[in-house]
Amino acid sequence: MERNKLLPTVAYFCMEFGLHADLPIYSGGLGILAGDYLKAAHEENLPVVGVGILWRKGYTRQLINEEGSPYDLEERYSFDSLQDTGIKVQVEIGNQPVTCKVWLVDRFDNVPLYLLDADLPENKNPWLTHHLYRGDPTGRVSQEMILGIGGIRALRALKLDIDIYHFNEGHAVLAGVELIREKMAQGASFDEALMETKKEIVFTTHTPVPAGNEEHPHGLLCSLGAYNGLNYEQMQRLGGDPFNMTVAGLRLARLTNAVSQLHRETAKKMWHNVASTSEIIGITNGVHRKTWQDPEIHRAYLEQKSLRPIHQKNKEKLLEEIRRQTGCELDPNVLLIGFARRAATYKRGDLIYNNRERLLPFLAGKKLHLVFAGKAHPQDEAGKETVRRIIALTKEYPESIVFLENYNMRLGKLLTQGVDVWLNSPRRPMEACGTSGMKAAMNGTLNLSTLDGWWAEGCRHGINGWQFGEGYEGPDQDTVDQNALFQVLEHQVLPVYYRQPDRWEGMMRYAVENAVNHFTARRMVRDYYEKLYR
Ligand SMILES: *Cc1c(COP(=O)(O)O)cnc(C)c1O
């Protein structure tokens, strides 16, 4: 396809890309956003190139053992479908030259994705690009040097003309340091170089959870060579001390976007004390319709036909997977609620199950089935304990609660298409956006969620899904939200499901309509071009 030369060419940097379950170089929401972004740019014929890392061993394949504990499998993928660009670039890490081979994922002819790979015989540390999000801070900074510094060098070696560098999350900010170094090597002062570099960078900020906004000590950055020719004073001006990757992103960018309208307010409050940061606008995430929406649902929606029989088929498909994995037979006529998330505390998967007194009557009365899925980070013991607790619960109530192991894109699709209700219970305002609920809505699966992330703008209560908790924020939020969850479940969700099938059908239609009109990746990339890249 001919490139569109009237629009700026954008290099989109991200630590992970979730394009397909068979290219396991992603962990979760961030990568899926990046993958959906590339797919939409491809369809809209927008001049975008992606820059990422080839994670030879992926994130983790996490299964559950006989005792009900999660364990991680070590796997090495072969990635047969990648093209060798013949290009190698070098990054100096801890006084060692690290060579990175540049691979091309050419699934989207007009939108190439370049992946850096340090797993080469000439490298002393070939494992640097093995595991996504694993290891110690030294490893992490080394990987961020490969993505940022190596990424820019790859674009230069490929002789690509880039107008805008888009850092999706702070992992990529060392690319900004490389852009500054390049200009200083041409004779610019630091201030001149920074001013010019700022014109070229835009930044997307993500989670407001503090641990998700990485900080590194200057000693570590300096000894690894992440200073890249800059000095302490200059690096400190970018990221502070300790060096905060998000702060550096906010200071390097000419414009930043938050990933939902509520997140924009949260991010502004979070960073308002930090000087010299860019303006933050809100561009709500979207999902790639053709990846996530069942084509039959799409057709029935357009032809104004009933969605329910198609949804029921999708539910049967999910029940089949549940049977295959767990041996449990769930009744297709019982309301099925799905919850699939990383085992992170603020997501509060336990909100529905830690009040047994209120949950049990629904289970005993065969009013409700629950399906859970989600990985814990391989080094997160508390997260693994959360998974163990859910597994223990499934053993207590095998007729009504099940857990599916190794949550990935394939399961994500099966779940968001196959459950009746998608439960989302983050502690507001910690969910920056959340995209799985958009996938659900697009398939006529109704959201039941706190007013956080995208749902704060997407929810029309009782029309396209339900909210609970009214957006309340306070110290007793968990109690308030839990009460509200059971109230809404008992008095609204269950009665409509069992007694007003026509109303349910109508809500499904509204859910699809709202999602395809406002929460697609196509709308998102158009917004990027209009509001962020302008
Ligand atoms: C969509 C998706 C996510 C992101 O969804 P959230 O709502 O942000 O949790 C994470 N993991 C997988 C496998 C997905 O498909």
Coordinates of C-alpha atoms and ligand atoms in Angstrom, one line a residue:
M1 CA 0.0 0.0 0.0
E2 CA 1.1 3.5 -0.8
R3 CA 2.1 5.5 2.3
N4 CA 0.1 8.6 3.1
K5 CA 2.6 11.4 2.8
L6 CA 0.4 14.2 4.0
L7 CA 0.3 12.8 7.5
P8 CA 3.3 12.6 9.9
T9 CA 5.1 9.3 10.1
V10 CA 5.0 8.0 13.6
A11 CA 7.4 5.5 15.3
Y12 CA 5.4 3.9 18.1
F13 CA 7.6 2.4 20.9
C14 CA 6.3 -0.1 23.3
M15 CA 7.8 -2.8 25.5
E16 CA 5.2 -5.3 24.4
F17 CA 2.9 -5.9 21.4
G18 CA -0.2 -8.2 21.6
L19 CA -1.0 -9.0 18.0
H20 CA -1.9 -12.6 18.2
A21 CA -1.9 -15.4 20.7
D22 CA 0.8 -17.2 18.6
L23 CA 3.2 -14.2 18.9
P24 CA 3.6 -14.2 22.7
I25 CA 5.6 -11.0 23.1
Y26 CA 2.9 -9.4 25.4
S27 CA 1.8 -9.6 29.0
G28 CA -1.6 -7.8 29.1
G29 CA -3.5 -4.6 28.5
L30 CA -0.5 -2.4 27.5
G31 CA 0.6 -4.8 24.8
I32 CA -2.9 -5.5 23.5
L33 CA -3.4 -1.7 23.2
A34 CA -0.2 -1.5 21.1
G35 CA -1.3 -4.5 18.9
D36 CA -4.8 -3.0 18.4
Y37 CA -3.2 0.3 17.6
L38 CA -1.0 -1.2 14.8
K39 CA -3.9 -3.1 13.4
A40 CA -6.1 0.0 13.2
A41 CA -3.3 2.1 11.7
H42 CA -2.9 -0.6 9.1
E43 CA -6.6 -0.5 8.2
E44 CA -6.7 3.2 8.1
N45 CA -3.6 3.3 6.0
L46 CA -1.8 5.6 8.5
P47 CA 2.0 6.0 8.3
V48 CA 3.0 4.2 11.5
V49 CA 5.9 1.9 12.3
G50 CA 6.2 -0.1 15.6
V51 CA 9.3 -0.6 17.6
G52 CA 9.5 -3.3 20.2
I53 CA 11.5 -6.3 21.5
L54 CA 11.5 -9.9 20.5
W55 CA 10.9 -11.7 23.8
R56 CA 12.3 -15.1 23.0
K57 CA 10.7 -16.6 26.1
G58 CA 7.6 -14.5 26.2
Y59 CA 6.0 -13.3 29.4
T60 CA 5.0 -16.6 31.1
R61 CA 2.9 -19.6 30.4
Q62 CA 1.3 -20.1 33.8
L63 CA -0.5 -23.3 34.7
I64 CA -2.1 -24.6 37.9
N65 CA -0.6 -27.7 39.6
E66 CA -2.5 -30.5 41.5
E67 CA -2.3 -28.6 44.8
G68 CA -4.0 -25.6 43.2
S69 CA -0.9 -23.4 42.9
P70 CA 0.2 -21.5 39.9
Y71 CA 3.6 -22.3 38.4
D72 CA 5.5 -20.9 35.4
L73 CA 6.7 -22.9 32.5
E74 CA 10.0 -22.0 30.8
E75 CA 9.4 -22.0 27.1
R76 CA 11.5 -20.8 24.1
Y77 CA 9.6 -19.7 21.0
S78 CA 10.9 -20.1 17.5
F79 CA 9.0 -17.2 15.8
D80 CA 9.3 -18.7 12.3
S81 CA 7.3 -16.1 10.6
L82 CA 9.6 -13.2 11.2
Q83 CA 11.7 -11.6 8.5
D84 CA 15.3 -10.8 9.0
T85 CA 16.0 -7.2 8.0
G86 CA 19.7 -8.0 7.8
I87 CA 20.3 -5.1 10.2
K88 CA 22.1 -5.1 13.5
V89 CA 22.6 -2.2 15.9
Q90 CA 24.7 -1.9 18.9
V91 CA 24.0 -0.5 22.4
E92 CA 26.8 -0.1 25.0
I93 CA 25.4 -1.6 28.3
G94 CA 27.6 -1.6 31.4
N95 CA 30.7 -1.1 29.1
Q96 CA 29.8 -4.2 27.1
P97 CA 28.7 -3.8 23.5
V98 CA 25.3 -5.5 23.0
T99 CA 24.4 -6.3 19.5
C100 CA 20.7 -6.4 18.5
K101 CA 19.3 -8.0 15.5
V102 CA 16.4 -6.2 13.9
W103 CA 13.5 -8.5 12.9
L104 CA 10.4 -7.5 10.9
V105 CA 6.9 -8.6 11.6
D106 CA 5.3 -7.9 8.3
R107 CA 1.7 -9.0 8.9
F108 CA 0.6 -5.5 8.1
D109 CA 2.4 -4.5 5.0
N110 CA 2.0 -0.8 5.4
V111 CA 2.6 -0.8 9.1
P112 CA 5.9 -2.7 9.8
L113 CA 6.7 -3.7 13.4
Y114 CA 10.5 -3.9 14.1
L115 CA 11.6 -6.1 17.0
L116 CA 15.1 -6.0 18.6
D117 CA 16.7 -9.3 19.6
A118 CA 19.9 -9.5 21.7
D119 CA 19.9 -13.3 21.7
L120 CA 23.0 -13.7 19.6
P121 CA 26.1 -15.8 20.0
E122 CA 28.3 -12.7 20.0
N123 CA 26.6 -11.3 23.1
K124 CA 27.8 -12.0 26.6
N125 CA 24.2 -11.5 27.9
P126 CA 22.0 -13.1 25.3
W127 CA 19.3 -13.5 27.9
L128 CA 18.7 -9.8 28.1
T129 CA 15.7 -10.0 25.7
H130 CA 14.4 -13.4 26.9
H131 CA 11.7 -12.6 29.4
L132 CA 9.3 -9.7 29.4
Y133 CA 9.0 -8.0 32.8
R134 CA 11.3 -10.4 34.7
G135 CA 14.5 -10.0 36.6
D136 CA 16.1 -7.3 38.6
P137 CA 16.4 -3.5 38.0
T138 CA 19.7 -3.9 36.2
G139 CA 18.0 -6.2 33.7
R140 CA 15.1 -3.9 33.3
V141 CA 17.2 -0.8 32.6
S142 CA 19.2 -2.8 30.1
Q143 CA 16.0 -3.8 28.3
E144 CA 14.9 -0.2 28.4
M145 CA 18.2 0.8 26.8
I146 CA 17.7 -1.7 24.1
L147 CA 14.1 -0.6 23.4
G148 CA 14.9 3.2 23.6
I149 CA 18.5 3.6 22.4
G150 CA 18.6 0.5 20.2
G151 CA 15.1 1.4 18.8
I152 CA 16.3 4.8 17.5
R153 CA 19.4 3.3 16.1
A154 CA 17.4 0.6 14.3
L155 CA 15.2 3.3 12.7
R156 CA 18.3 5.1 11.5
A157 CA 19.8 2.0 10.1
L158 CA 16.6 1.2 8.3
K159 CA 16.7 4.8 6.9
L160 CA 13.2 5.5 7.9
D161 CA 12.1 9.2 8.1
I162 CA 10.2 9.6 11.3
D163 CA 8.3 12.8 12.2
I164 CA 7.0 11.8 15.6
Y165 CA 8.2 9.4 18.2
H166 CA 5.3 8.1 20.3
F167 CA 6.4 6.5 23.6
N168 CA 3.6 4.2 24.8
E169 CA 4.4 4.2 28.5
G170 CA 7.6 5.3 30.2
H171 CA 9.6 2.2 29.3
A172 CA 10.7 3.9 26.1
V173 CA 11.9 7.2 27.4
L174 CA 15.6 6.4 26.9
A175 CA 14.8 6.9 23.2
G176 CA 14.4 10.6 24.1
V177 CA 17.9 10.5 25.6
E178 CA 19.2 9.1 22.3
L179 CA 17.4 11.7 20.3
I180 CA 19.1 14.4 22.4
R181 CA 22.5 12.7 22.1
E182 CA 22.2 12.7 18.4
K183 CA 21.7 16.4 18.2
M184 CA 24.4 17.2 20.7
A185 CA 26.8 15.1 18.6
Q186 CA 25.9 17.5 15.7
G187 CA 27.0 20.4 17.9
A188 CA 23.8 21.4 19.7
S189 CA 23.8 22.4 23.4
F190 CA 21.8 20.3 25.7
D191 CA 19.1 22.9 25.9
E192 CA 18.9 23.3 22.2
A193 CA 18.8 19.5 21.7
L194 CA 16.1 19.1 24.4
M195 CA 13.9 21.9 22.8
E196 CA 14.2 20.3 19.4
T197 CA 13.6 16.8 20.7
K198 CA 10.5 17.9 22.5
K199 CA 8.9 18.8 19.2
E200 CA 9.2 15.2 18.0
I201 CA 7.9 13.3 21.1
V202 CA 4.5 12.4 22.3
F203 CA 3.8 10.3 25.3
T204 CA 1.0 8.0 26.6
T205 CA 0.9 7.7 30.3
H206 CA -0.7 4.6 31.9
T207 CA -1.5 3.3 35.3
P208 CA -1.7 5.6 38.3
V209 CA -0.6 2.8 40.6
P210 CA 2.7 4.1 42.0
A211 CA 4.6 0.8 41.4
G212 CA 3.7 1.0 37.7
N213 CA 5.6 4.3 37.4
E214 CA 9.1 3.0 37.4
E215 CA 12.0 4.8 39.2
H216 CA 15.6 4.0 39.0
P217 CA 18.6 5.3 41.0
H218 CA 21.0 7.5 39.0
G219 CA 23.9 5.3 40.1
L220 CA 22.4 2.4 38.2
L221 CA 21.5 4.4 35.1
C222 CA 25.0 5.9 35.0
S223 CA 26.9 2.7 35.5
L224 CA 24.9 0.9 32.8
G225 CA 25.4 3.7 30.4
A226 CA 21.8 4.8 30.2
Y227 CA 23.1 8.4 30.5
N228 CA 24.2 7.9 26.9
G229 CA 26.7 10.8 27.0
L230 CA 24.5 13.1 29.1
N231 CA 25.6 14.1 32.6
Y232 CA 23.8 13.8 36.0
E233 CA 22.5 17.4 36.0
Q234 CA 20.9 16.9 32.5
M235 CA 19.5 13.4 33.3
Q236 CA 18.1 14.8 36.6
R237 CA 16.4 17.6 34.7
L238 CA 14.6 15.0 32.6
G239 CA 13.6 12.4 35.2
G240 CA 14.3 13.8 38.7
D241 CA 16.3 12.0 41.3
P242 CA 15.6 9.1 41.5
F243 CA 14.9 9.0 37.8
N244 CA 11.2 8.5 37.2
M245 CA 10.4 7.1 33.8
T246 CA 6.9 8.7 33.7
V247 CA 8.3 12.1 34.7
A248 CA 10.9 11.9 32.0
G249 CA 8.1 11.0 29.5
L250 CA 6.0 14.0 30.6
R251 CA 9.1 16.3 30.3
L252 CA 10.3 15.0 27.0
A253 CA 6.9 15.1 25.2
R254 CA 5.4 18.1 23.6
L255 CA 2.0 16.5 24.4
T256 CA 0.9 13.6 26.6
N257 CA -2.3 11.6 26.6
A258 CA -4.0 9.8 29.4
V259 CA -6.0 6.7 28.3
S260 CA -9.5 7.7 29.4
Q261 CA -11.2 10.9 30.4
L262 CA -11.3 10.1 34.1
H263 CA -7.6 9.0 33.9
R264 CA -6.8 12.4 32.5
E265 CA -8.1 14.0 35.7
T266 CA -6.3 11.4 37.8
A267 CA -3.0 11.9 36.0
K268 CA -3.2 15.6 36.2
K269 CA -3.6 15.4 39.9
M270 CA -0.9 12.8 40.2
W271 CA 1.8 14.9 38.5
H272 CA 0.7 18.5 39.2
N273 CA 3.6 19.1 41.6
V274 CA 6.1 18.1 39.0
A275 CA 7.6 21.1 37.0
S276 CA 8.1 21.4 33.3
T277 CA 5.7 18.7 32.2
S278 CA 3.7 18.7 29.0
E279 CA -0.1 19.2 28.9
I280 CA -2.1 16.0 29.4
I281 CA -5.1 15.4 27.2
G282 CA -7.5 12.4 27.3
I283 CA -7.7 10.0 24.5
T284 CA -9.7 6.9 25.5
N285 CA -8.4 3.6 24.4
G286 CA -10.3 1.5 21.9
V287 CA -10.1 -2.1 20.8
H288 CA -9.7 -3.6 17.3
R289 CA -13.1 -4.7 16.3
K290 CA -12.1 -7.4 13.9
T291 CA -9.9 -9.0 16.5
W292 CA -12.3 -9.0 19.3
Q293 CA -15.9 -9.0 18.0
D294 CA -17.5 -12.2 16.8
P295 CA -18.3 -11.7 13.1
E296 CA -21.7 -13.3 13.5
I297 CA -22.6 -10.9 16.3
H298 CA -21.4 -8.1 14.0
R299 CA -23.6 -9.3 11.1
A300 CA -26.7 -9.9 13.3
Y301 CA -26.2 -6.4 14.8
L302 CA -26.1 -4.8 11.4
E303 CA -29.1 -6.8 10.1
Q304 CA -31.0 -6.0 13.3
K305 CA -31.4 -9.7 14.1
S306 CA -31.5 -11.2 17.5
L307 CA -28.1 -11.4 19.2
R308 CA -29.1 -13.8 21.9
P309 CA -28.9 -17.1 19.9
I310 CA -25.4 -16.2 18.6
H311 CA -24.3 -15.2 22.1
Q312 CA -25.6 -18.6 23.4
K313 CA -23.5 -20.4 20.8
N314 CA -20.5 -18.4 22.0
K315 CA -21.4 -19.3 25.6
E316 CA -21.5 -23.0 24.6
K317 CA -18.0 -22.6 23.1
L318 CA -16.7 -21.2 26.4
L319 CA -18.5 -23.9 28.4
E320 CA -16.8 -26.5 26.2
E321 CA -13.3 -25.0 27.0
I322 CA -14.3 -25.0 30.7
R323 CA -15.2 -28.7 30.4
R324 CA -12.0 -29.5 28.6
Q325 CA -9.8 -27.7 31.1
T326 CA -11.6 -28.4 34.4
G327 CA -14.0 -31.2 33.8
C328 CA -16.8 -29.0 35.2
E329 CA -20.2 -28.9 33.6
L330 CA -21.8 -25.5 33.9
D331 CA -25.4 -25.1 33.0
P332 CA -25.8 -22.9 29.9
N333 CA -29.1 -21.5 31.2
V334 CA -27.6 -20.1 34.4
L335 CA -26.2 -16.5 34.3
L336 CA -22.5 -16.7 33.8
I337 CA -20.3 -13.9 35.2
G338 CA -16.7 -13.6 34.0
F339 CA -13.8 -12.0 35.7
A340 CA -10.3 -12.2 34.1
R341 CA -7.6 -9.9 35.3
R342 CA -4.0 -9.8 36.4
A343 CA -3.9 -10.7 40.1
A344 CA -3.3 -7.0 41.1
T345 CA -4.9 -5.8 44.4
Y346 CA -6.6 -2.7 43.1
K347 CA -8.6 -4.9 40.6
R348 CA -10.3 -6.4 43.6
G349 CA -11.3 -9.8 42.1
D350 CA -12.2 -10.8 45.7
L351 CA -15.0 -8.2 45.9
I352 CA -17.5 -10.8 44.7
Y353 CA -16.3 -13.9 46.5
N354 CA -15.0 -12.7 49.9
N355 CA -18.5 -12.1 51.1
R356 CA -19.7 -15.7 51.2
E357 CA -22.9 -14.9 53.1
R358 CA -24.2 -12.9 50.2
L359 CA -22.7 -15.0 47.4
L360 CA -23.7 -18.5 48.6
P361 CA -27.5 -18.1 48.2
F362 CA -27.0 -17.3 44.5
L363 CA -24.8 -20.3 44.0
A364 CA -27.1 -22.6 46.0
G365 CA -30.1 -21.4 44.2
K366 CA -28.4 -22.0 40.8
K367 CA -28.8 -18.4 39.9
L368 CA -25.2 -17.7 39.2
H369 CA -22.0 -19.3 37.8
L370 CA -18.6 -17.6 38.0
V371 CA -15.6 -18.1 35.7
F372 CA -12.2 -16.6 36.7
A373 CA -8.9 -16.3 34.8
G374 CA -5.7 -14.4 35.2
K375 CA -2.0 -14.7 35.8
A376 CA 0.1 -13.5 38.7
H377 CA 3.4 -12.0 37.9
P378 CA 5.9 -14.9 38.2
Q379 CA 7.8 -13.0 40.9
D380 CA 4.7 -11.8 42.8
E381 CA 4.0 -14.1 45.7
A382 CA 1.0 -12.1 46.9
G383 CA -0.5 -12.3 43.5
K384 CA 0.1 -16.1 43.4
E385 CA -1.7 -16.3 46.8
T386 CA -4.7 -14.5 45.3
V387 CA -4.8 -17.1 42.5
R388 CA -4.5 -20.0 45.1
R389 CA -7.5 -18.5 47.0
I390 CA -9.6 -18.6 43.9
I391 CA -8.6 -22.1 43.1
A392 CA -9.5 -23.2 46.6
L393 CA -12.9 -21.7 46.1
T394 CA -13.4 -23.5 42.8
K395 CA -12.7 -26.8 44.7
E396 CA -15.3 -25.9 47.3
Y397 CA -18.0 -25.0 44.6
P398 CA -17.1 -27.0 41.5
E399 CA -20.6 -26.8 40.3
S400 CA -20.6 -23.1 40.1
I401 CA -17.1 -21.5 40.2
V402 CA -14.3 -22.4 37.8
F403 CA -10.9 -21.0 37.0
L404 CA -9.2 -21.1 33.5
E405 CA -5.4 -21.2 33.5
N406 CA -3.0 -19.3 31.3
Y407 CA -5.1 -16.2 30.5
N408 CA -4.0 -14.9 27.1
M409 CA -5.5 -13.4 24.0
R410 CA -7.2 -16.6 23.0
L411 CA -8.9 -17.0 26.4
G412 CA -9.6 -13.3 26.5
K413 CA -11.6 -13.6 23.3
L414 CA -13.4 -16.7 24.4
L415 CA -14.3 -15.2 27.8
T416 CA -15.5 -11.7 26.6
Q417 CA -17.6 -13.4 23.9
G418 CA -18.9 -16.2 26.0
V419 CA -20.0 -14.9 29.4
D420 CA -23.2 -13.1 30.0
V421 CA -21.9 -10.5 32.3
W422 CA -18.3 -9.1 32.5
L423 CA -17.4 -8.1 36.0
N424 CA -14.9 -5.3 36.6
S425 CA -14.4 -4.1 40.1
P426 CA -11.3 -1.8 40.3
R427 CA -10.8 0.6 43.1
R428 CA -11.6 3.9 41.5
P429 CA -9.6 5.8 40.3
M430 CA -6.8 3.2 39.8
E431 CA -7.9 1.6 36.5
A432 CA -6.5 3.9 33.9
C433 CA -8.9 2.6 31.2
G434 CA -9.4 -1.2 31.0
T435 CA -10.2 -2.6 27.6
S436 CA -11.5 -6.0 28.2
G437 CA -14.9 -4.5 29.0
M438 CA -15.0 -2.9 25.5
K439 CA -14.4 -6.4 24.0
A440 CA -17.2 -7.7 26.1
A441 CA -19.6 -4.9 25.1
M442 CA -18.9 -5.4 21.4
N443 CA -20.1 -8.9 21.7
G444 CA -23.3 -8.2 23.6
T445 CA -21.8 -9.2 26.9
L446 CA -23.1 -6.8 29.5
N447 CA -20.7 -4.9 31.8
L448 CA -21.1 -4.8 35.5
S449 CA -18.5 -2.4 36.8
T450 CA -17.4 0.3 39.1
L451 CA -17.3 3.7 37.5
D452 CA -13.6 3.6 36.8
G453 CA -11.5 3.9 33.6
W454 CA -13.6 3.8 30.4
W455 CA -16.8 2.7 32.1
A456 CA -17.0 6.1 33.8
E457 CA -17.7 7.5 30.3
G458 CA -19.2 4.4 28.7
C459 CA -21.8 3.4 31.2
R460 CA -25.5 4.1 30.8
H461 CA -26.8 2.3 33.8
G462 CA -29.6 -0.2 33.1
I463 CA -29.3 0.5 29.4
N464 CA -26.0 -0.9 28.1
G465 CA -24.8 -2.5 31.4
W466 CA -24.6 -1.5 35.0
Q467 CA -22.4 0.4 37.4
F468 CA -22.1 -0.2 41.1
G469 CA -20.8 2.1 43.8
E470 CA -21.8 5.4 42.1
G471 CA -18.1 6.4 41.7
Y472 CA -17.7 6.8 45.4
E473 CA -14.1 7.3 46.6
G474 CA -13.2 7.0 50.3
P475 CA -11.6 4.9 53.0
D476 CA -14.7 2.6 53.2
Q477 CA -14.8 2.2 49.5
D478 CA -14.4 -1.6 49.5
T479 CA -17.4 -2.0 51.8
V480 CA -19.5 0.5 49.9
D481 CA -18.7 -1.1 46.5
Q482 CA -19.2 -4.6 47.8
N483 CA -22.7 -3.8 49.1
A484 CA -23.5 -2.0 45.9
L485 CA -22.3 -4.9 43.8
F486 CA -24.7 -7.4 45.6
Q487 CA -27.5 -4.9 45.5
V488 CA -27.3 -4.4 41.8
L489 CA -26.8 -8.0 41.1
E490 CA -29.8 -9.1 43.1
H491 CA -32.2 -6.4 42.2
Q492 CA -31.2 -5.5 38.6
V493 CA -29.0 -8.0 36.8
L494 CA -30.6 -11.2 37.9
P495 CA -34.2 -10.1 37.5
V496 CA -33.6 -8.8 34.0
Y497 CA -31.7 -12.0 33.0
Y498 CA -34.3 -14.4 34.3
R499 CA -37.5 -12.4 33.9
Q500 CA -37.1 -9.8 31.1
P501 CA -35.3 -11.6 28.2
D502 CA -36.5 -8.9 25.8
R503 CA -35.0 -6.2 27.9
W504 CA -31.7 -8.2 28.1
E505 CA -31.7 -8.5 24.3
G506 CA -32.2 -4.7 24.0
M507 CA -29.4 -4.1 26.4
M508 CA -27.1 -6.3 24.4
R509 CA -27.8 -4.3 21.4
Y510 CA -27.1 -1.0 23.1
A511 CA -23.9 -2.4 24.5
V512 CA -22.7 -3.3 21.0
E513 CA -23.8 0.0 19.5
N514 CA -22.1 2.0 22.2
A515 CA -18.8 0.0 21.9
V516 CA -18.6 0.0 18.1
N517 CA -19.4 3.7 17.9
H518 CA -17.1 5.0 20.6
F519 CA -14.6 2.4 21.8
T520 CA -12.8 1.0 18.7
A521 CA -9.1 1.3 18.0
R522 CA -10.1 3.0 14.7
R523 CA -11.7 5.9 16.7
M524 CA -8.6 5.9 18.9
V525 CA -6.0 6.2 16.0
R526 CA -8.1 8.9 14.4
D527 CA -8.0 10.8 17.7
Y528 CA -4.3 10.3 17.9
Y529 CA -3.8 11.9 14.5
E530 CA -6.2 14.7 15.2
K531 CA -5.3 15.6 18.8
L532 CA -1.9 14.1 19.6
Y533 CA 0.2 14.1 16.4
R534 CA -1.2 17.4 15.1
Ligands
LIG1 C1 -7.9 -7.2 26.8 C2 -6.9 -8.0 27.6 C3 -6.3 -7.4 28.7 C4 -6.6 -6.0 29.2 O1 -7.9 -5.9 29.8 P1 -8.1 -5.1 31.1 O2 -9.6 -4.8 31.1 O3 -7.3 -3.9 31.1 O4 -7.8 -6.1 32.2 C5 -5.4 -8.1 29.4 N1 -5.1 -9.4 29.1 C6 -5.7 -10.0 28.0 C7 -5.3 -11.4 27.7 C8 -6.6 -9.4 27.3 O5 -7.2 -10.0 26.2

